[in-house]
Amino acid sequence: MIFPQIALLIKAVVSTQSTGVVEIDLNCNDIAVIPVGLVKNQSLRVLRLDHNSITCAGIPTDILGKSTISTLSLEGNPIDLRKFRELDGYDKYMERYAATKRKCD
């Protein structure tokens, strides 16, 4: 489920007018599916979706494999970590995540 206001925000983020958006915080919004359209925003690096209703089925593989997101925060969601690590694109996501962590060290 995505509330209308959140849907409008996501639409704005994927538009060409919002290419400078680097981080989105959608914690605590009862979101069950990550919108695949977020992949289109090539400046997005951090996506916070803690404490929603997301399961592995709600994580599009393009978010992991084809996006520029290097920090995907999903704490407090009913996610099976074993299944999450087996999703297509997980390895590419982890490469981006590790590269970001190396830069911070």
PDB file of N, CA and C in Angstrom:
ATOM      1  N   MET A   1       0.842  -1.179   0.000  1.00  0.00           N
ATOM      2  CA  MET A   1       0.000   0.000   0.000  1.00  0.00           C
ATOM      3  C   MET A   1       0.889   1.245   0.000  1.00  0.00           C
ATOM      4  N   ILE A   2       0.561   2.196  -0.823  1.00  0.00           N
ATOM      5  CA  ILE A   2       1.267   3.471  -0.829  1.00  0.00           C
ATOM      6  C   ILE A   2       0.223   4.578  -0.746  1.00  0.00           C
ATOM      7  N   PHE A   3       0.382   5.426   0.254  1.00  0.00           N
ATOM      8  CA  PHE A   3      -0.546   6.543   0.432  1.00  0.00           C
ATOM      9  C   PHE A   3      -0.387   7.531  -0.715  1.00  0.00           C
ATOM     10  N   PRO A   4      -1.463   8.240  -1.091  1.00  0.00           N
ATOM     11  CA  PRO A   4      -1.418   9.167  -2.233  1.00  0.00           C
ATOM     12  C   PRO A   4      -0.297  10.207  -2.135  1.00  0.00           C
ATOM     13  N   GLN A   5      -0.044  10.730  -0.940  1.00  0.00           N
ATOM     14  CA  GLN A   5       0.993  11.734  -0.785  1.00  0.00           C
ATOM     15  C   GLN A   5       2.373  11.145  -1.084  1.00  0.00           C
ATOM     16  N   ILE A   6       2.586   9.909  -0.665  1.00  0.00           N
ATOM     17  CA  ILE A   6       3.867   9.249  -0.916  1.00  0.00           C
ATOM     18  C   ILE A   6       4.003   8.950  -2.400  1.00  0.00           C
ATOM     19  N   ALA A   7       2.912   8.550  -3.039  1.00  0.00           N
ATOM     20  CA  ALA A   7       2.943   8.292  -4.481  1.00  0.00           C
ATOM     21  C   ALA A   7       3.331   9.555  -5.242  1.00  0.00           C
ATOM     22  N   LEU A   8       2.813  10.704  -4.823  1.00  0.00           N
ATOM     23  CA  LEU A   8       3.175  11.969  -5.460  1.00  0.00           C
ATOM     24  C   LEU A   8       4.646  12.302  -5.241  1.00  0.00           C
ATOM     25  N   LEU A   9       5.141  12.046  -4.049  1.00  0.00           N
ATOM     26  CA  LEU A   9       6.547  12.284  -3.753  1.00  0.00           C
ATOM     27  C   LEU A   9       7.432  11.427  -4.645  1.00  0.00           C
ATOM     28  N   ILE A  10       7.099  10.153  -4.768  1.00  0.00           N
ATOM     29  CA  ILE A  10       7.890   9.243  -5.591  1.00  0.00           C
ATOM     30  C   ILE A  10       7.850   9.671  -7.051  1.00  0.00           C
ATOM     31  N   LYS A  11       6.682  10.086  -7.519  1.00  0.00           N
ATOM     32  CA  LYS A  11       6.556  10.563  -8.901  1.00  0.00           C
ATOM     33  C   LYS A  11       7.472  11.767  -9.126  1.00  0.00           C
ATOM     34  N   ALA A  12       7.529  12.671  -8.162  1.00  0.00           N
ATOM     35  CA  ALA A  12       8.397  13.845  -8.278  1.00  0.00           C
ATOM     36  C   ALA A  12       9.865  13.448  -8.266  1.00  0.00           C
ATOM     37  N   VAL A  13      10.211  12.466  -7.458  1.00  0.00           N
ATOM     38  CA  VAL A  13      11.605  12.031  -7.351  1.00  0.00           C
ATOM     39  C   VAL A  13      12.090  11.405  -8.651  1.00  0.00           C
ATOM     40  N   VAL A  14      11.233  10.690  -9.343  1.00  0.00           N
ATOM     41  CA  VAL A  14      11.671  10.045 -10.588  1.00  0.00           C
ATOM     42  C   VAL A  14      11.583  10.971 -11.786  1.00  0.00           C
ATOM     43  N   SER A  15      10.991  12.135 -11.598  1.00  0.00           N
ATOM     44  CA  SER A  15      10.905  13.087 -12.709  1.00  0.00           C
ATOM     45  C   SER A  15      12.261  13.737 -12.942  1.00  0.00           C
ATOM     46  N   THR A  16      12.431  14.296 -14.104  1.00  0.00           N
ATOM     47  CA  THR A  16      13.693  14.947 -14.442  1.00  0.00           C
ATOM     48  C   THR A  16      13.929  16.191 -13.595  1.00  0.00           C
ATOM     49  N   GLN A  17      12.890  16.730 -12.986  1.00  0.00           N
ATOM     50  CA  GLN A  17      13.034  17.930 -12.173  1.00  0.00           C
ATOM     51  C   GLN A  17      13.669  17.644 -10.815  1.00  0.00           C
ATOM     52  N   SER A  18      13.763  16.390 -10.416  1.00  0.00           N
ATOM     53  CA  SER A  18      14.264  16.049  -9.082  1.00  0.00           C
ATOM     54  C   SER A  18      15.531  15.212  -9.149  1.00  0.00           C
ATOM     55  N   THR A  19      16.357  15.434 -10.127  1.00  0.00           N
ATOM     56  CA  THR A  19      17.541  14.597 -10.275  1.00  0.00           C
ATOM     57  C   THR A  19      18.562  14.809  -9.171  1.00  0.00           C
ATOM     58  N   GLY A  20      18.436  15.863  -8.377  1.00  0.00           N
ATOM     59  CA  GLY A  20      19.392  16.110  -7.303  1.00  0.00           C
ATOM     60  C   GLY A  20      19.051  15.405  -6.003  1.00  0.00           C
ATOM     61  N   VAL A  21      17.951  14.650  -5.957  1.00  0.00           N
ATOM     62  CA  VAL A  21      17.560  13.956  -4.728  1.00  0.00           C
ATOM     63  C   VAL A  21      18.529  12.809  -4.475  1.00  0.00           C
ATOM     64  N   VAL A  22      19.215  12.873  -3.338  1.00  0.00           N
ATOM     65  CA  VAL A  22      20.226  11.878  -3.001  1.00  0.00           C
ATOM     66  C   VAL A  22      19.715  10.892  -1.961  1.00  0.00           C
ATOM     67  N   GLU A  23      18.811  11.343  -1.088  1.00  0.00           N
ATOM     68  CA  GLU A  23      18.316  10.498  -0.002  1.00  0.00           C
ATOM     69  C   GLU A  23      16.816  10.686   0.173  1.00  0.00           C
ATOM     70  N   ILE A  24      16.121   9.568   0.401  1.00  0.00           N
ATOM     71  CA  ILE A  24      14.687   9.589   0.692  1.00  0.00           C
ATOM     72  C   ILE A  24      14.454   8.788   1.970  1.00  0.00           C
ATOM     73  N   ASP A  25      13.701   9.363   2.886  1.00  0.00           N
ATOM     74  CA  ASP A  25      13.350   8.703   4.135  1.00  0.00           C
ATOM     75  C   ASP A  25      11.845   8.466   4.141  1.00  0.00           C
ATOM     76  N   LEU A  26      11.450   7.217   3.980  1.00  0.00           N
ATOM     77  CA  LEU A  26      10.039   6.825   3.991  1.00  0.00           C
ATOM     78  C   LEU A  26       9.768   5.845   5.136  1.00  0.00           C
ATOM     79  N   ASN A  27      10.450   6.025   6.247  1.00  0.00           N
ATOM     80  CA  ASN A  27      10.255   5.172   7.406  1.00  0.00           C
ATOM     81  C   ASN A  27       8.830   5.292   7.929  1.00  0.00           C
ATOM     82  N   CYS A  28       8.297   4.208   8.456  1.00  0.00           N
ATOM     83  CA  CYS A  28       7.012   4.179   9.167  1.00  0.00           C
ATOM     84  C   CYS A  28       5.838   4.662   8.320  1.00  0.00           C
ATOM     85  N   ASN A  29       5.689   4.108   7.122  1.00  0.00           N
ATOM     86  CA  ASN A  29       4.592   4.511   6.242  1.00  0.00           C
ATOM     87  C   ASN A  29       3.734   3.355   5.751  1.00  0.00           C
ATOM     88  N   ASP A  30       3.890   2.177   6.323  1.00  0.00           N
ATOM     89  CA  ASP A  30       3.100   1.005   5.942  1.00  0.00           C
ATOM     90  C   ASP A  30       3.248   0.663   4.460  1.00  0.00           C
ATOM     91  N   ILE A  31       4.428   0.881   3.914  1.00  0.00           N
ATOM     92  CA  ILE A  31       4.723   0.549   2.518  1.00  0.00           C
ATOM     93  C   ILE A  31       5.022  -0.946   2.422  1.00  0.00           C
ATOM     94  N   ALA A  32       4.421  -1.619   1.447  1.00  0.00           N
ATOM     95  CA  ALA A  32       4.624  -3.056   1.268  1.00  0.00           C
ATOM     96  C   ALA A  32       5.509  -3.372   0.066  1.00  0.00           C
ATOM     97  N   VAL A  33       5.577  -2.452  -0.889  1.00  0.00           N
ATOM     98  CA  VAL A  33       6.337  -2.674  -2.121  1.00  0.00           C
ATOM     99  C   VAL A  33       7.187  -1.435  -2.408  1.00  0.00           C
ATOM    100  N   ILE A  34       8.458  -1.650  -2.706  1.00  0.00           N
ATOM    101  CA  ILE A  34       9.324  -0.538  -3.091  1.00  0.00           C
ATOM    102  C   ILE A  34       9.018  -0.199  -4.549  1.00  0.00           C
ATOM    103  N   PRO A  35       8.668   1.045  -4.836  1.00  0.00           N
ATOM    104  CA  PRO A  35       8.348   1.420  -6.213  1.00  0.00           C
ATOM    105  C   PRO A  35       9.560   1.288  -7.133  1.00  0.00           C
ATOM    106  N   VAL A  36       9.437   0.488  -8.165  1.00  0.00           N
ATOM    107  CA  VAL A  36      10.541   0.249  -9.091  1.00  0.00           C
ATOM    108  C   VAL A  36      10.932   1.525  -9.827  1.00  0.00           C
ATOM    109  N   GLY A  37      10.039   2.487  -9.916  1.00  0.00           N
ATOM    110  CA  GLY A  37      10.331   3.740 -10.590  1.00  0.00           C
ATOM    111  C   GLY A  37      11.483   4.503  -9.970  1.00  0.00           C
ATOM    112  N   LEU A  38      11.809   4.217  -8.720  1.00  0.00           N
ATOM    113  CA  LEU A  38      12.938   4.884  -8.073  1.00  0.00           C
ATOM    114  C   LEU A  38      14.265   4.586  -8.756  1.00  0.00           C
ATOM    115  N   VAL A  39      14.310   3.516  -9.524  1.00  0.00           N
ATOM    116  CA  VAL A  39      15.526   3.158 -10.261  1.00  0.00           C
ATOM    117  C   VAL A  39      15.880   4.263 -11.260  1.00  0.00           C
ATOM    118  N   LYS A  40      14.881   4.969 -11.756  1.00  0.00           N
ATOM    119  CA  LYS A  40      15.102   5.995 -12.779  1.00  0.00           C
ATOM    120  C   LYS A  40      15.896   7.192 -12.267  1.00  0.00           C
ATOM    121  N   ASN A  41      15.848   7.444 -10.967  1.00  0.00           N
ATOM    122  CA  ASN A  41      16.582   8.580 -10.413  1.00  0.00           C
ATOM    123  C   ASN A  41      18.030   8.164 -10.182  1.00  0.00           C
ATOM    124  N   GLN A  42      18.911   8.620 -11.045  1.00  0.00           N
ATOM    125  CA  GLN A  42      20.311   8.198 -10.999  1.00  0.00           C
ATOM    126  C   GLN A  42      21.138   8.937  -9.952  1.00  0.00           C
ATOM    127  N   SER A  43      20.533   9.881  -9.233  1.00  0.00           N
ATOM    128  CA  SER A  43      21.278  10.553  -8.168  1.00  0.00           C
ATOM    129  C   SER A  43      20.938   9.967  -6.792  1.00  0.00           C
ATOM    130  N   LEU A  44      19.906   9.124  -6.723  1.00  0.00           N
ATOM    131  CA  LEU A  44      19.466   8.557  -5.446  1.00  0.00           C
ATOM    132  C   LEU A  44      20.497   7.561  -4.924  1.00  0.00           C
ATOM    133  N   ARG A  45      21.002   7.817  -3.713  1.00  0.00           N
ATOM    134  CA  ARG A  45      22.012   6.951  -3.093  1.00  0.00           C
ATOM    135  C   ARG A  45      21.496   6.250  -1.840  1.00  0.00           C
ATOM    136  N   VAL A  46      20.589   6.899  -1.096  1.00  0.00           N
ATOM    137  CA  VAL A  46      20.121   6.362   0.184  1.00  0.00           C
ATOM    138  C   VAL A  46      18.596   6.283   0.165  1.00  0.00           C
ATOM    139  N   LEU A  47      18.077   5.100   0.468  1.00  0.00           N
ATOM    140  CA  LEU A  47      16.638   4.881   0.545  1.00  0.00           C
ATOM    141  C   LEU A  47      16.331   4.235   1.891  1.00  0.00           C
ATOM    142  N   ARG A  48      15.652   4.988   2.744  1.00  0.00           N
ATOM    143  CA  ARG A  48      15.319   4.503   4.085  1.00  0.00           C
ATOM    144  C   ARG A  48      13.840   4.102   4.122  1.00  0.00           C
ATOM    145  N   LEU A  49      13.618   2.827   4.385  1.00  0.00           N
ATOM    146  CA  LEU A  49      12.265   2.270   4.430  1.00  0.00           C
ATOM    147  C   LEU A  49      12.066   1.440   5.692  1.00  0.00           C
ATOM    148  N   ASP A  50      12.657   1.868   6.796  1.00  0.00           N
ATOM    149  CA  ASP A  50      12.556   1.141   8.055  1.00  0.00           C
ATOM    150  C   ASP A  50      11.112   1.135   8.556  1.00  0.00           C
ATOM    151  N   HIS A  51      10.759   0.052   9.229  1.00  0.00           N
ATOM    152  CA  HIS A  51       9.474  -0.086   9.912  1.00  0.00           C
ATOM    153  C   HIS A  51       8.281   0.131   8.984  1.00  0.00           C
ATOM    154  N   ASN A  52       8.288  -0.596   7.883  1.00  0.00           N
ATOM    155  CA  ASN A  52       7.168  -0.642   6.955  1.00  0.00           C
ATOM    156  C   ASN A  52       6.653  -2.075   6.914  1.00  0.00           C
ATOM    157  N   SER A  53       6.092  -2.502   5.813  1.00  0.00           N
ATOM    158  CA  SER A  53       5.546  -3.862   5.688  1.00  0.00           C
ATOM    159  C   SER A  53       6.192  -4.600   4.515  1.00  0.00           C
ATOM    160  N   ILE A  54       7.421  -4.290   4.228  1.00  0.00           N
ATOM    161  CA  ILE A  54       8.098  -4.836   3.050  1.00  0.00           C
ATOM    162  C   ILE A  54       8.625  -6.241   3.327  1.00  0.00           C
ATOM    163  N   THR A  55       8.320  -7.152   2.407  1.00  0.00           N
ATOM    164  CA  THR A  55       8.888  -8.502   2.421  1.00  0.00           C
ATOM    165  C   THR A  55       9.798  -8.617   1.200  1.00  0.00           C
ATOM    166  N   CYS A  56      10.449  -9.740   1.033  1.00  0.00           N
ATOM    167  CA  CYS A  56      11.313  -9.937  -0.140  1.00  0.00           C
ATOM    168  C   CYS A  56      10.530  -9.790  -1.441  1.00  0.00           C
ATOM    169  N   ALA A  57       9.276 -10.205  -1.430  1.00  0.00           N
ATOM    170  CA  ALA A  57       8.443 -10.076  -2.626  1.00  0.00           C
ATOM    171  C   ALA A  57       8.204  -8.615  -2.998  1.00  0.00           C
ATOM    172  N   GLY A  58       8.353  -7.717  -2.057  1.00  0.00           N
ATOM    173  CA  GLY A  58       8.132  -6.301  -2.299  1.00  0.00           C
ATOM    174  C   GLY A  58       9.385  -5.532  -2.681  1.00  0.00           C
ATOM    175  N   ILE A  59      10.485  -6.248  -2.915  1.00  0.00           N
ATOM    176  CA  ILE A  59      11.745  -5.607  -3.289  1.00  0.00           C
ATOM    177  C   ILE A  59      12.025  -5.913  -4.755  1.00  0.00           C
ATOM    178  N   PRO A  60      11.835  -4.953  -5.650  1.00  0.00           N
ATOM    179  CA  PRO A  60      12.122  -5.191  -7.066  1.00  0.00           C
ATOM    180  C   PRO A  60      13.622  -5.451  -7.267  1.00  0.00           C
ATOM    181  N   THR A  61      13.941  -6.437  -8.062  1.00  0.00           N
ATOM    182  CA  THR A  61      15.358  -6.761  -8.267  1.00  0.00           C
ATOM    183  C   THR A  61      16.104  -5.626  -8.960  1.00  0.00           C
ATOM    184  N   ASP A  62      15.409  -4.789  -9.720  1.00  0.00           N
ATOM    185  CA  ASP A  62      16.073  -3.638 -10.348  1.00  0.00           C
ATOM    186  C   ASP A  62      16.564  -2.639  -9.302  1.00  0.00           C
ATOM    187  N   ILE A  63      15.887  -2.536  -8.178  1.00  0.00           N
ATOM    188  CA  ILE A  63      16.350  -1.659  -7.099  1.00  0.00           C
ATOM    189  C   ILE A  63      17.716  -2.129  -6.623  1.00  0.00           C
ATOM    190  N   LEU A  64      17.898  -3.434  -6.554  1.00  0.00           N
ATOM    191  CA  LEU A  64      19.182  -3.975  -6.111  1.00  0.00           C
ATOM    192  C   LEU A  64      20.226  -3.953  -7.220  1.00  0.00           C
ATOM    193  N   GLY A  65      19.849  -4.386  -8.406  1.00  0.00           N
ATOM    194  CA  GLY A  65      20.832  -4.599  -9.466  1.00  0.00           C
ATOM    195  C   GLY A  65      21.076  -3.452 -10.410  1.00  0.00           C
ATOM    196  N   LYS A  66      20.109  -2.567 -10.593  1.00  0.00           N
ATOM    197  CA  LYS A  66      20.238  -1.540 -11.633  1.00  0.00           C
ATOM    198  C   LYS A  66      20.171  -0.109 -11.120  1.00  0.00           C
ATOM    199  N   SER A  67      19.947   0.093  -9.845  1.00  0.00           N
ATOM    200  CA  SER A  67      19.838   1.453  -9.329  1.00  0.00           C
ATOM    201  C   SER A  67      21.203   1.964  -8.878  1.00  0.00           C
ATOM    202  N   THR A  68      21.233   3.217  -8.453  1.00  0.00           N
ATOM    203  CA  THR A  68      22.450   3.797  -7.885  1.00  0.00           C
ATOM    204  C   THR A  68      22.384   3.798  -6.360  1.00  0.00           C
ATOM    205  N   ILE A  69      21.365   3.184  -5.797  1.00  0.00           N
ATOM    206  CA  ILE A  69      21.196   3.149  -4.338  1.00  0.00           C
ATOM    207  C   ILE A  69      22.309   2.308  -3.720  1.00  0.00           C
ATOM    208  N   SER A  70      23.034   2.937  -2.791  1.00  0.00           N
ATOM    209  CA  SER A  70      24.123   2.221  -2.121  1.00  0.00           C
ATOM    210  C   SER A  70      23.793   1.930  -0.660  1.00  0.00           C
ATOM    211  N   THR A  71      22.754   2.560  -0.132  1.00  0.00           N
ATOM    212  CA  THR A  71      22.297   2.270   1.222  1.00  0.00           C
ATOM    213  C   THR A  71      20.789   2.097   1.187  1.00  0.00           C
ATOM    214  N   LEU A  72      20.357   0.866   1.372  1.00  0.00           N
ATOM    215  CA  LEU A  72      18.940   0.527   1.418  1.00  0.00           C
ATOM    216  C   LEU A  72      18.651   0.052   2.836  1.00  0.00           C
ATOM    217  N   SER A  73      17.971   0.880   3.596  1.00  0.00           N
ATOM    218  CA  SER A  73      17.709   0.582   4.996  1.00  0.00           C
ATOM    219  C   SER A  73      16.313  -0.012   5.143  1.00  0.00           C
ATOM    220  N   LEU A  74      16.261  -1.256   5.631  1.00  0.00           N
ATOM    221  CA  LEU A  74      14.994  -1.985   5.723  1.00  0.00           C
ATOM    222  C   LEU A  74      14.749  -2.568   7.116  1.00  0.00           C
ATOM    223  N   GLU A  75      15.333  -1.975   8.139  1.00  0.00           N
ATOM    224  CA  GLU A  75      15.156  -2.495   9.497  1.00  0.00           C
ATOM    225  C   GLU A  75      13.686  -2.465   9.904  1.00  0.00           C
ATOM    226  N   GLY A  76      13.279  -3.473  10.661  1.00  0.00           N
ATOM    227  CA  GLY A  76      11.916  -3.505  11.169  1.00  0.00           C
ATOM    228  C   GLY A  76      10.873  -3.948  10.163  1.00  0.00           C
ATOM    229  N   ASN A  77      11.300  -4.501   9.035  1.00  0.00           N
ATOM    230  CA  ASN A  77      10.388  -5.064   8.040  1.00  0.00           C
ATOM    231  C   ASN A  77      10.430  -6.587   8.153  1.00  0.00           C
ATOM    232  N   PRO A  78       9.339  -7.267   7.788  1.00  0.00           N
ATOM    233  CA  PRO A  78       9.309  -8.733   7.884  1.00  0.00           C
ATOM    234  C   PRO A  78      10.058  -9.403   6.720  1.00  0.00           C
ATOM    235  N   ILE A  79      11.369  -9.214   6.691  1.00  0.00           N
ATOM    236  CA  ILE A  79      12.193  -9.730   5.592  1.00  0.00           C
ATOM    237  C   ILE A  79      12.987 -10.934   6.059  1.00  0.00           C
ATOM    238  N   ASP A  80      12.950 -11.992   5.266  1.00  0.00           N
ATOM    239  CA  ASP A  80      13.771 -13.176   5.491  1.00  0.00           C
ATOM    240  C   ASP A  80      15.150 -12.870   4.903  1.00  0.00           C
ATOM    241  N   LEU A  81      16.147 -12.678   5.758  1.00  0.00           N
ATOM    242  CA  LEU A  81      17.478 -12.270   5.291  1.00  0.00           C
ATOM    243  C   LEU A  81      18.104 -13.278   4.332  1.00  0.00           C
ATOM    244  N   ARG A  82      17.850 -14.545   4.555  1.00  0.00           N
ATOM    245  CA  ARG A  82      18.393 -15.571   3.652  1.00  0.00           C
ATOM    246  C   ARG A  82      17.829 -15.390   2.251  1.00  0.00           C
ATOM    247  N   LYS A  83      16.523 -15.181   2.148  1.00  0.00           N
ATOM    248  CA  LYS A  83      15.898 -14.961   0.844  1.00  0.00           C
ATOM    249  C   LYS A  83      16.341 -13.634   0.231  1.00  0.00           C
ATOM    250  N   PHE A  84      16.504 -12.614   1.083  1.00  0.00           N
ATOM    251  CA  PHE A  84      16.959 -11.311   0.601  1.00  0.00           C
ATOM    252  C   PHE A  84      18.329 -11.430  -0.073  1.00  0.00           C
ATOM    253  N   ARG A  85      19.227 -12.163   0.554  1.00  0.00           N
ATOM    254  CA  ARG A  85      20.574 -12.342  -0.001  1.00  0.00           C
ATOM    255  C   ARG A  85      20.585 -13.159  -1.289  1.00  0.00           C
ATOM    256  N   GLU A  86      19.512 -13.900  -1.546  1.00  0.00           N
ATOM    257  CA  GLU A  86      19.409 -14.710  -2.757  1.00  0.00           C
ATOM    258  C   GLU A  86      18.723 -13.975  -3.912  1.00  0.00           C
ATOM    259  N   LEU A  87      18.206 -12.763  -3.662  1.00  0.00           N
ATOM    260  CA  LEU A  87      17.525 -12.018  -4.720  1.00  0.00           C
ATOM    261  C   LEU A  87      18.498 -11.632  -5.832  1.00  0.00           C
ATOM    262  N   ASP A  88      18.003 -11.648  -7.075  1.00  0.00           N
ATOM    263  CA  ASP A  88      18.801 -11.166  -8.198  1.00  0.00           C
ATOM    264  C   ASP A  88      19.192  -9.719  -7.933  1.00  0.00           C
ATOM    265  N   GLY A  89      20.434  -9.401  -8.172  1.00  0.00           N
ATOM    266  CA  GLY A  89      20.911  -8.035  -7.992  1.00  0.00           C
ATOM    267  C   GLY A  89      21.511  -7.759  -6.632  1.00  0.00           C
ATOM    268  N   TYR A  90      21.347  -8.689  -5.679  1.00  0.00           N
ATOM    269  CA  TYR A  90      21.873  -8.472  -4.330  1.00  0.00           C
ATOM    270  C   TYR A  90      23.383  -8.248  -4.360  1.00  0.00           C
ATOM    271  N   ASP A  91      24.105  -9.030  -5.146  1.00  0.00           N
ATOM    272  CA  ASP A  91      25.564  -8.897  -5.205  1.00  0.00           C
ATOM    273  C   ASP A  91      25.971  -7.512  -5.719  1.00  0.00           C
ATOM    274  N   LYS A  92      25.274  -7.018  -6.727  1.00  0.00           N
ATOM    275  CA  LYS A  92      25.583  -5.673  -7.253  1.00  0.00           C
ATOM    276  C   LYS A  92      25.304  -4.605  -6.204  1.00  0.00           C
ATOM    277  N   TYR A  93      24.189  -4.766  -5.488  1.00  0.00           N
ATOM    278  CA  TYR A  93      23.884  -3.822  -4.414  1.00  0.00           C
ATOM    279  C   TYR A  93      24.991  -3.840  -3.366  1.00  0.00           C
ATOM    280  N   MET A  94      25.445  -5.028  -2.977  1.00  0.00           N
ATOM    281  CA  MET A  94      26.480  -5.132  -1.950  1.00  0.00           C
ATOM    282  C   MET A  94      27.809  -4.529  -2.417  1.00  0.00           C
ATOM    283  N   GLU A  95      28.097  -4.600  -3.706  1.00  0.00           N
ATOM    284  CA  GLU A  95      29.298  -3.943  -4.235  1.00  0.00           C
ATOM    285  C   GLU A  95      29.204  -2.431  -4.038  1.00  0.00           C
ATOM    286  N   ARG A  96      28.043  -1.855  -4.352  1.00  0.00           N
ATOM    287  CA  ARG A  96      27.851  -0.413  -4.164  1.00  0.00           C
ATOM    288  C   ARG A  96      27.916  -0.047  -2.685  1.00  0.00           C
ATOM    289  N   TYR A  97      27.296  -0.870  -1.842  1.00  0.00           N
ATOM    290  CA  TYR A  97      27.290  -0.633  -0.406  1.00  0.00           C
ATOM    291  C   TYR A  97      28.719  -0.660   0.147  1.00  0.00           C
ATOM    292  N   ALA A  98      29.483  -1.676  -0.226  1.00  0.00           N
ATOM    293  CA  ALA A  98      30.855  -1.807   0.259  1.00  0.00           C
ATOM    294  C   ALA A  98      31.732  -0.642  -0.224  1.00  0.00           C
ATOM    295  N   ALA A  99      31.544  -0.229  -1.465  1.00  0.00           N
ATOM    296  CA  ALA A  99      32.314   0.899  -1.997  1.00  0.00           C
ATOM    297  C   ALA A  99      32.016   2.173  -1.212  1.00  0.00           C
ATOM    298  N   THR A 100      30.769   2.379  -0.833  1.00  0.00           N
ATOM    299  CA  THR A 100      30.388   3.548  -0.050  1.00  0.00           C
ATOM    300  C   THR A 100      31.022   3.491   1.331  1.00  0.00           C
ATOM    301  N   LYS A 101      31.007   2.318   1.937  1.00  0.00           N
ATOM    302  CA  LYS A 101      31.593   2.162   3.267  1.00  0.00           C
ATOM    303  C   LYS A 101      33.101   2.394   3.233  1.00  0.00           C
ATOM    304  N   ARG A 102      33.771   1.942   2.158  1.00  0.00           N
ATOM    305  CA  ARG A 102      35.226   2.161   2.022  1.00  0.00           C
ATOM    306  C   ARG A 102      35.538   3.651   1.945  1.00  0.00           C
ATOM    307  N   LYS A 103      34.690   4.399   1.231  1.00  0.00           N
ATOM    308  CA  LYS A 103      34.892   5.848   1.112  1.00  0.00           C
ATOM    309  C   LYS A 103      34.794   6.542   2.449  1.00  0.00           C
ATOM    310  N   CYS A 104      33.938   6.018   3.337  1.00  0.00           N
ATOM    311  CA  CYS A 104      33.721   6.638   4.648  1.00  0.00           C
ATOM    312  C   CYS A 104      34.832   6.313   5.633  1.00  0.00           C
ATOM    313  N   ASP A 105      35.570   5.257   5.391  1.00  0.00           N
ATOM    314  CA  ASP A 105      36.629   4.842   6.329  1.00  0.00           C
ATOM    315  C   ASP A 105      37.888   5.664   6.166  1.00  0.00           C
TER     316      ASP A 105
END
